[in-house]
Coordinates of C-alpha atoms in Angstrom, one line a residue:
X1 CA 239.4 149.6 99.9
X2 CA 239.3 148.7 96.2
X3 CA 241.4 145.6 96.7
X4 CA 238.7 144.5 99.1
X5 CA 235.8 144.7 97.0
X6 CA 236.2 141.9 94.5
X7 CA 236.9 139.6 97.6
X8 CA 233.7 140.8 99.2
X9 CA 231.4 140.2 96.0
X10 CA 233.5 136.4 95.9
X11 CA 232.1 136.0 99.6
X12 CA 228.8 137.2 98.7
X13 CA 228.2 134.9 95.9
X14 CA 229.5 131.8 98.0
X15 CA 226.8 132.7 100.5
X16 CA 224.5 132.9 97.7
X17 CA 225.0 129.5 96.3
X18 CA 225.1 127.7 100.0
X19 CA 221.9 129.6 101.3
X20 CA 219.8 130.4 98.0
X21 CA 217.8 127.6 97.0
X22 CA 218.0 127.1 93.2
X23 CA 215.2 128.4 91.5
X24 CA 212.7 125.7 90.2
X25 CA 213.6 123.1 93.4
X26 CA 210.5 121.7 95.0
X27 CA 210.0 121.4 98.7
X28 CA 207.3 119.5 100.6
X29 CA 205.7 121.8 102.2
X30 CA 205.6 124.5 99.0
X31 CA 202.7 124.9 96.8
X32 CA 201.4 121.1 95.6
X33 CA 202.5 121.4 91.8
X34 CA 200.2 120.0 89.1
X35 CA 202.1 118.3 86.9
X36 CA 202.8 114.2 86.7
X37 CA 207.1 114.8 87.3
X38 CA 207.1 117.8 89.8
X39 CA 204.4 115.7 92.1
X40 CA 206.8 112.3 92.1
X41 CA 209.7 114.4 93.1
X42 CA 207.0 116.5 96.0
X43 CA 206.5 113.3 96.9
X44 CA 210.0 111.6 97.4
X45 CA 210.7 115.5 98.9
X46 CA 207.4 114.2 101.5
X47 CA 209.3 111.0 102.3
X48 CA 212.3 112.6 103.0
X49 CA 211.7 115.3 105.2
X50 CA 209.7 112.3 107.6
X51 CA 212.4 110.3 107.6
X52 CA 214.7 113.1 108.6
X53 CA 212.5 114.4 111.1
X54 CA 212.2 111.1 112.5
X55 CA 215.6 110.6 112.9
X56 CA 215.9 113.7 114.7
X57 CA 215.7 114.3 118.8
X58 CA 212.4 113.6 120.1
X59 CA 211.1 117.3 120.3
X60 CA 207.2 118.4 119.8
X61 CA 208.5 120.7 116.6
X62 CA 209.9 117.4 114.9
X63 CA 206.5 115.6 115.6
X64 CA 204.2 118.6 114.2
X65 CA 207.2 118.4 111.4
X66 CA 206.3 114.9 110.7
X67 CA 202.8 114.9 110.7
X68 CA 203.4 118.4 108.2
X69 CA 205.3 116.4 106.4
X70 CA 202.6 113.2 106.1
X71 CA 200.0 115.6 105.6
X72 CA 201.4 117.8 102.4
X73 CA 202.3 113.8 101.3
X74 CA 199.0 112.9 101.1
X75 CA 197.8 116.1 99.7
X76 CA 200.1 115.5 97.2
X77 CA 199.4 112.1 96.3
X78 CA 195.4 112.9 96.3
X79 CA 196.1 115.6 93.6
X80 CA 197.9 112.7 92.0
X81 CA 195.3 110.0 91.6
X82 CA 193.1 112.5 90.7
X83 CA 195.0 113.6 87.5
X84 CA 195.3 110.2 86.7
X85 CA 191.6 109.3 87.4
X86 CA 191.1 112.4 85.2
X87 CA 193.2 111.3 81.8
X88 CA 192.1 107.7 82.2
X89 CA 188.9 109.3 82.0
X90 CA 189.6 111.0 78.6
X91 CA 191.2 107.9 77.2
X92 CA 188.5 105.9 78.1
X93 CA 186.2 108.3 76.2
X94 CA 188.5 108.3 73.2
X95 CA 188.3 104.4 73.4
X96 CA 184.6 104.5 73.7
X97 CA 184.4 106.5 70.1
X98 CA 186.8 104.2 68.6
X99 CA 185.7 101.3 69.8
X100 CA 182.0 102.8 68.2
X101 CA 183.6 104.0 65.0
X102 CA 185.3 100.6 64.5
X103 CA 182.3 98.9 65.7
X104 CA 179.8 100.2 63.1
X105 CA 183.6 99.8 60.0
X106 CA 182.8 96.1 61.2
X107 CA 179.5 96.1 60.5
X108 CA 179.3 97.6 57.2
X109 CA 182.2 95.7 56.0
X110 CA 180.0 92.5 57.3
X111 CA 177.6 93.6 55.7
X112 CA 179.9 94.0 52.2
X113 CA 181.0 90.8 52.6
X114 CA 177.7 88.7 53.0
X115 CA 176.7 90.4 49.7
X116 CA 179.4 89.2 48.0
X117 CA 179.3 85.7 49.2
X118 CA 175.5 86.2 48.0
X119 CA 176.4 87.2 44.9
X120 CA 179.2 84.4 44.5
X121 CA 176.5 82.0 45.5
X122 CA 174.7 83.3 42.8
X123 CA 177.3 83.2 40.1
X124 CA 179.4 80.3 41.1
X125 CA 182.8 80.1 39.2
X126 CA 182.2 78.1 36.4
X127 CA 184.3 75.5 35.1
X128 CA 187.2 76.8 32.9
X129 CA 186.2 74.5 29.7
X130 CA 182.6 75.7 30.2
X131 CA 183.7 79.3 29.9
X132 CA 185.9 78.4 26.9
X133 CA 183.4 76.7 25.3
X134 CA 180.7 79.3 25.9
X135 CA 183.1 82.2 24.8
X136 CA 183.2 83.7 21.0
X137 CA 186.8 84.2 21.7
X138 CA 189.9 83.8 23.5
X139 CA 190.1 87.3 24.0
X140 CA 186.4 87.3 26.1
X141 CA 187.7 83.7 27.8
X142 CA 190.9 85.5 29.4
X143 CA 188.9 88.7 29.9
X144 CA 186.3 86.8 32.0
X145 CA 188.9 84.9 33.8
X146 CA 190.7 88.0 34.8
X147 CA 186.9 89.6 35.9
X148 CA 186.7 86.4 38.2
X149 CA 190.2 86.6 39.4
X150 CA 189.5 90.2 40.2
X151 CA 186.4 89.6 41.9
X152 CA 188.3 86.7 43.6
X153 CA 190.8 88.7 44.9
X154 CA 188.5 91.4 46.0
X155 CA 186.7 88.9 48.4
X156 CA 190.1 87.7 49.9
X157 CA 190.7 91.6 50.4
X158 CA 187.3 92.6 51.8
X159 CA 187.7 89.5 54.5
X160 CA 191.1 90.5 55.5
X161 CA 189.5 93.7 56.1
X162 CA 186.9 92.2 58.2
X163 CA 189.8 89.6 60.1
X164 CA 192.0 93.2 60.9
X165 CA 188.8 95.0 62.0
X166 CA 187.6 92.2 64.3
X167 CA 191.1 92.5 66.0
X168 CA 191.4 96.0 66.4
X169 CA 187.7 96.1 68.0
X170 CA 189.0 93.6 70.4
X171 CA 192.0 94.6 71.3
X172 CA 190.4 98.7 71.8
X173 CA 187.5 97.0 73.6
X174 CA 189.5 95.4 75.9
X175 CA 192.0 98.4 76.4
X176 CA 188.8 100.2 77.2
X177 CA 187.7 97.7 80.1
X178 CA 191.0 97.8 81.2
X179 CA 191.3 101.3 81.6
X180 CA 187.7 101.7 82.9
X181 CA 189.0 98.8 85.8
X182 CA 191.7 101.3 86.3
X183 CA 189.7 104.3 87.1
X184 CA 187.5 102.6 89.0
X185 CA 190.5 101.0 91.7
X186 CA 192.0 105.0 91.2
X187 CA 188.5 105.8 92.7
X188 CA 188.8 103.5 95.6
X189 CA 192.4 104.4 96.2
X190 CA 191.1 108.1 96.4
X191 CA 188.6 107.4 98.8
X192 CA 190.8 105.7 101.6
X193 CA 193.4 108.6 100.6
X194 CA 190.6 111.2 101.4
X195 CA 190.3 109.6 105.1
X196 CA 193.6 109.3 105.5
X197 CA 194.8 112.9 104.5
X198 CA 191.3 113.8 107.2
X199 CA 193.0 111.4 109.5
X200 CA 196.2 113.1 109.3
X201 CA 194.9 116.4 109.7
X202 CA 193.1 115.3 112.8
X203 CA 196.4 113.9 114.3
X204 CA 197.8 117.0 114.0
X205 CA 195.0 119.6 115.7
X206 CA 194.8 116.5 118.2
X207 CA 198.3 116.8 119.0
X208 CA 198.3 120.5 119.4
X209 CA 195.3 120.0 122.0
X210 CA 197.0 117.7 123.8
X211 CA 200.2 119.4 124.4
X212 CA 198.4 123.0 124.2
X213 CA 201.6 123.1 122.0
X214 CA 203.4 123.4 124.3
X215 CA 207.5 121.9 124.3
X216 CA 207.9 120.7 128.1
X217 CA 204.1 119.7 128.0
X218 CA 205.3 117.0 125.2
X219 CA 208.1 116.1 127.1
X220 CA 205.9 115.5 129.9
X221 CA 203.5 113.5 128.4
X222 CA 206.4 111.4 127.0
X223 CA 208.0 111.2 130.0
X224 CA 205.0 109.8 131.7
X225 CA 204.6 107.4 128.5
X226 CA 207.6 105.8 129.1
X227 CA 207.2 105.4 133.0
X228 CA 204.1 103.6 132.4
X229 CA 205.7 101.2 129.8
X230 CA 208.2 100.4 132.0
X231 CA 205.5 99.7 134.9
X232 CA 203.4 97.7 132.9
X233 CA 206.1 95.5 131.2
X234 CA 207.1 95.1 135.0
X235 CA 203.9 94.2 136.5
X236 CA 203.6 91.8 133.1
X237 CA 206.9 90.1 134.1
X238 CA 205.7 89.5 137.8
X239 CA 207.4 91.9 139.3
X240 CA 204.5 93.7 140.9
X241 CA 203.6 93.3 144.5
X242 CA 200.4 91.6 144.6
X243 CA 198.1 89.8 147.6
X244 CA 195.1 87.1 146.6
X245 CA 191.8 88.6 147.3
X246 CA 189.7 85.3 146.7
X247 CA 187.4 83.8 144.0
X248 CA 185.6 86.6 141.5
X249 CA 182.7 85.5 139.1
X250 CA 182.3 86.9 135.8
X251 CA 181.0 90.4 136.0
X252 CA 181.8 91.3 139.6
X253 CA 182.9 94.6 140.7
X254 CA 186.9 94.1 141.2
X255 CA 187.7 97.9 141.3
X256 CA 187.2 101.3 140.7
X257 CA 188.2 103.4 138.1
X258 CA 190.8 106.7 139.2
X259 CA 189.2 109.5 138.6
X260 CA 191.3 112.1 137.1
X261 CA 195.3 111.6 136.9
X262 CA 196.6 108.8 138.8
X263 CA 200.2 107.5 138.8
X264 CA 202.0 107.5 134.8
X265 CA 198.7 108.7 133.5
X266 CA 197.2 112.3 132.6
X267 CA 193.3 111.6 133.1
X268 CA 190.3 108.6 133.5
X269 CA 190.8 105.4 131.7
X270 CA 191.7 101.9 132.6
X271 CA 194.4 100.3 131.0
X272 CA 193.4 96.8 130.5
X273 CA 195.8 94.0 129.5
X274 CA 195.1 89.9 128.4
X275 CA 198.2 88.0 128.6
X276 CA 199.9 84.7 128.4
X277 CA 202.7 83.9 130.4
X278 CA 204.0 87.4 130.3
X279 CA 203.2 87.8 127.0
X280 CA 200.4 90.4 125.5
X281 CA 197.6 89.4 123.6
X282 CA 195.3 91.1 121.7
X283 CA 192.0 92.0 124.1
X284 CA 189.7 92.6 121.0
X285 CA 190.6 89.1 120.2
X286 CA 188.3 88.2 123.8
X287 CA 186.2 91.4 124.0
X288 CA 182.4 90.6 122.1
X289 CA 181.5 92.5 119.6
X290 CA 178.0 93.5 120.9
X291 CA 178.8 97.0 122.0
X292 CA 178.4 100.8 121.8
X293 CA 181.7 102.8 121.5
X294 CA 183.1 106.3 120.7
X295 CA 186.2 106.4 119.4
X296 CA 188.5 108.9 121.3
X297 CA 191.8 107.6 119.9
X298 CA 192.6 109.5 116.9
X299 CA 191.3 106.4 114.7
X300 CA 192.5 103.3 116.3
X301 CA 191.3 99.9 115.2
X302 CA 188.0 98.5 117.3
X303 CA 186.8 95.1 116.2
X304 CA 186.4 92.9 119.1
X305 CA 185.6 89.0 117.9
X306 CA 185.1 87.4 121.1
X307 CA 182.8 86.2 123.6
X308 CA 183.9 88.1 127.1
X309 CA 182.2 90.8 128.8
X310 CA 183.7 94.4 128.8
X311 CA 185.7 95.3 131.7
X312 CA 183.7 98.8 132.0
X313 CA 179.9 98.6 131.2
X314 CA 177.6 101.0 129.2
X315 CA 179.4 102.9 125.9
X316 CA 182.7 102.1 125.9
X317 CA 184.9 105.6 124.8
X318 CA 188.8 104.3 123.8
X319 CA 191.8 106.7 124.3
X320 CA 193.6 104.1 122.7
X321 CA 193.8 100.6 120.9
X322 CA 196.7 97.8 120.9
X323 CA 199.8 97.2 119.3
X324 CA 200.6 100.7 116.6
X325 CA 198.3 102.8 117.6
X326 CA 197.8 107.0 116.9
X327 CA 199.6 108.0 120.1
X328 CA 202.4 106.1 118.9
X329 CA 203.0 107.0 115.3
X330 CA 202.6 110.8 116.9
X331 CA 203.8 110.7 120.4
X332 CA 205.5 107.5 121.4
X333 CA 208.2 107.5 118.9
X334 CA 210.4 105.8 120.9
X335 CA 208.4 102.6 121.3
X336 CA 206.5 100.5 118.6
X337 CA 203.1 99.5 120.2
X338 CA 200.8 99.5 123.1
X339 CA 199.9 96.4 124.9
X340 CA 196.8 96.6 126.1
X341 CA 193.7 99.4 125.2
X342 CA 192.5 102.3 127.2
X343 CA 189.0 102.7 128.0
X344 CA 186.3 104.2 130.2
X345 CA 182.7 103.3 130.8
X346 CA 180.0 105.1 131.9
X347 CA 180.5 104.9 135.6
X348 CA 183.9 103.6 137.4
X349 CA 183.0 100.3 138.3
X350 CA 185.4 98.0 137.0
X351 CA 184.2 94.1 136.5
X352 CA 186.2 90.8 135.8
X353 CA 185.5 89.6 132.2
X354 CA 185.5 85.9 133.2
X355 CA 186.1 84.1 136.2
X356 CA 189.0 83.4 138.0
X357 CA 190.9 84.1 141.4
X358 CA 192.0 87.8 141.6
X359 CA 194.9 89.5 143.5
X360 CA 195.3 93.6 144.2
X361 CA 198.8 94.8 143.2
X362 CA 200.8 97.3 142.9
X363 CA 204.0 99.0 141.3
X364 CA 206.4 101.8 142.6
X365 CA 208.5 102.5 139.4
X366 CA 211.6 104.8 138.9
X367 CA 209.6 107.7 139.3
X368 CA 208.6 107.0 142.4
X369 CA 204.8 107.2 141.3
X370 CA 202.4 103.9 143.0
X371 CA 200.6 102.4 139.7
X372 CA 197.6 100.3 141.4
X373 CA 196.0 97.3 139.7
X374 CA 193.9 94.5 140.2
X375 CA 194.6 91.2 138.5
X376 CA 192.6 88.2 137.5
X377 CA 194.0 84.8 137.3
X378 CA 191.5 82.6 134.8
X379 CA 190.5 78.9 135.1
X380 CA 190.4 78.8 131.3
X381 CA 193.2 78.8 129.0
X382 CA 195.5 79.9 131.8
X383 CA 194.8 83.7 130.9
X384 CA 195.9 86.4 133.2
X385 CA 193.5 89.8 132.6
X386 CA 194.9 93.4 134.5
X387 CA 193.3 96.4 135.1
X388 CA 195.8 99.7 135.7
X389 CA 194.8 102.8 137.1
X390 CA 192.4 101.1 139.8
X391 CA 191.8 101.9 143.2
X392 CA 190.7 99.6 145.6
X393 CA 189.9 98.3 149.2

């Protein structure tokens, strides 16, 4: 038994150093230190543990891990700026005493000099054979030469104080501007660090509502997600079956919107897509700007620039923008951006944005789910518009 114990207290202390973490490492996701070193490394800890949990199988504990993850990041980094924000501060206070203290040294140095220049005004340096002529000696000649080499030299000094002065009450000035430029960018930064660490934090609640956080929920959702991507990029590429329905005018009723789930889609929207010869454009890009929304999208970019009516009238509520959009960074991981933007209206009439001919399609994917549409063919520019998630007569 005794022979057993020093191999048992060698296992125990391998186990130790493979499963202990050594005391003083930093995590992301531990307390958010305070000082300037242990936040870097929180930080690079941050970046790591997203690109790990990225890298891992697409599961709804790796995307809470991620967002986690981007969420004690930007935590982090706020506490960061402001600790810097904060010392700038001081030094900028520091400068602004210095710069004073130098400031008024300047002045009475000025003011020390212009006397002096006064006074040599006053006294002029005489000619040498003037002072050895009006001396009683050559002992009070040299001693009054020296007295005006003295006072001589004393000038020089007194305006090489002044030159030094002036360039340290530049160069303090300007370090205080600078820093003051500084604090006031670190202010900004904090700002747009504060939304995106609210942004972040609404992500992740959003995605726990979604999936009622829930594992085969997620994989659900992503599942459908990737059944509609591949309709779409079908019915994009033609491969739709479609039937001309005649000559629309812009505005006209072309469809109806679903209501509730429909085919690769968990609730009422329309999916609308603007392309050119297959390819996606961007429908803000067409959309005008004159129009009430309410953003339903977890913070997706709305900034229509165009002239077109909305496909859905009244306030326009988007589940989602184009190209990288919330549901992608969080859900979609698999696929880099959406091609079109999901909206609703305030009924579920759906209307052609401009005019052209339009043709009733639709799509019977792998799933064997039938995705409806309507399309619209455009005089102008050769545009094709669709509207997913339709039904029809």
């Amino acid at each position: 038994m005794r022979s057993k114990l020093p191999l048992l207290l060698f296992s125990l202390l391998l186990l130790s150093s493979i499963f202990i973490r050594p005391v003083g490492a930093i995590e992301c996701g531990d307390a958010i230190p305070t000082g300037s070193d242990q936040l870097n490394e929180y930080i690079a800890k941050c970046n790591q543990s997203i690109d790990a949990a990225r890298g891992e199988q697409q599961t709804l504990k790796a995307a809470i891990t991620v967002l986690s993850a981007k969420i004690n990041l930007v935590s982090a980094q706020v506490r960061q700026t402001i600790a810097q924000i904060d010392q700038l501060e001081k030094d900028v206070t520091t400068l602004s005493t210095v710069v004073s203290d130098l400031d008024k040294s300047l002045n009475d140095l000025t003011k020390v000099f212009l006397a002096r220049v006064r006074e040599s005004y006053m006294r002029r340096d005489p000619d040498p054979m003037i002072l050895l002529a009006s001396s009683d000696s050559f002992t009070k000649f040299f001693t009054r030469i020296r007295y005006l080499s003295i006072v001589k030299a004393r000038d020089e000094l007194i305006l090489s104080e002044m030159t030094t002065a002036k360039v340290s009450y530049d160069n303090q000035k300007q370090a205080k501007i600078v820093k003051q430029k500084q604090v006031e960018d670190l202010k900004v930064q904090l700002i747009n660090q504060q939304k995106e660490l609210a942004s972040q934090q609404k992500s992740k609640s959003t995605l726990l509502a979604i999936t009622q956080n829930n594992e085969k929920r997620y994989q659900s959702l992503l599942e459908q997600a990737k059944a509609e991507l591949a309709a779409v990029q079908a019915i994009i590429a033609g491969q739709g079956s479609e039937t001309a329905a005649g000559e629309v005018g812009r505005g006209q009723v072309i469809a109806h919107i679903i209501q509730g789930a429909s085919c690769n889609s968990n609730g009422t929207h329309i999916h609308f897509i603007v392309a050119n010869n297959g390819s996606d454009l961007n429908p803000f890009s067409y959309l005008k700007k004159d129009v009430n929304h309410i953003d339903n999208s977890g913070g997706d970019p709305f900034n229509p620039t165009g002239s077109w009516d909305w496909p859905v009238y009244g306030t326009v509520k988007l589940n989602q923008g184009y190209g990288e959009t919330w549901a992608i960074r969080n859900l979609g991981l698999w696929y880099s951006r959406h091609n079109g933007i999901d909206i609703v209206g305030d009924g579920d009439e759906v209307h052609a944005v401009q005019a052209g001919t339009l043709y009733k399609g639709y799509y019977i994917g792998n799933n064997g789910c039938n995705l409806q549409y309507v399309r619209v063919r455009h005089k102008d520019g050769g545009l094709d518009t669709y509207y997913l998630h339709v039904r029809y007569t």
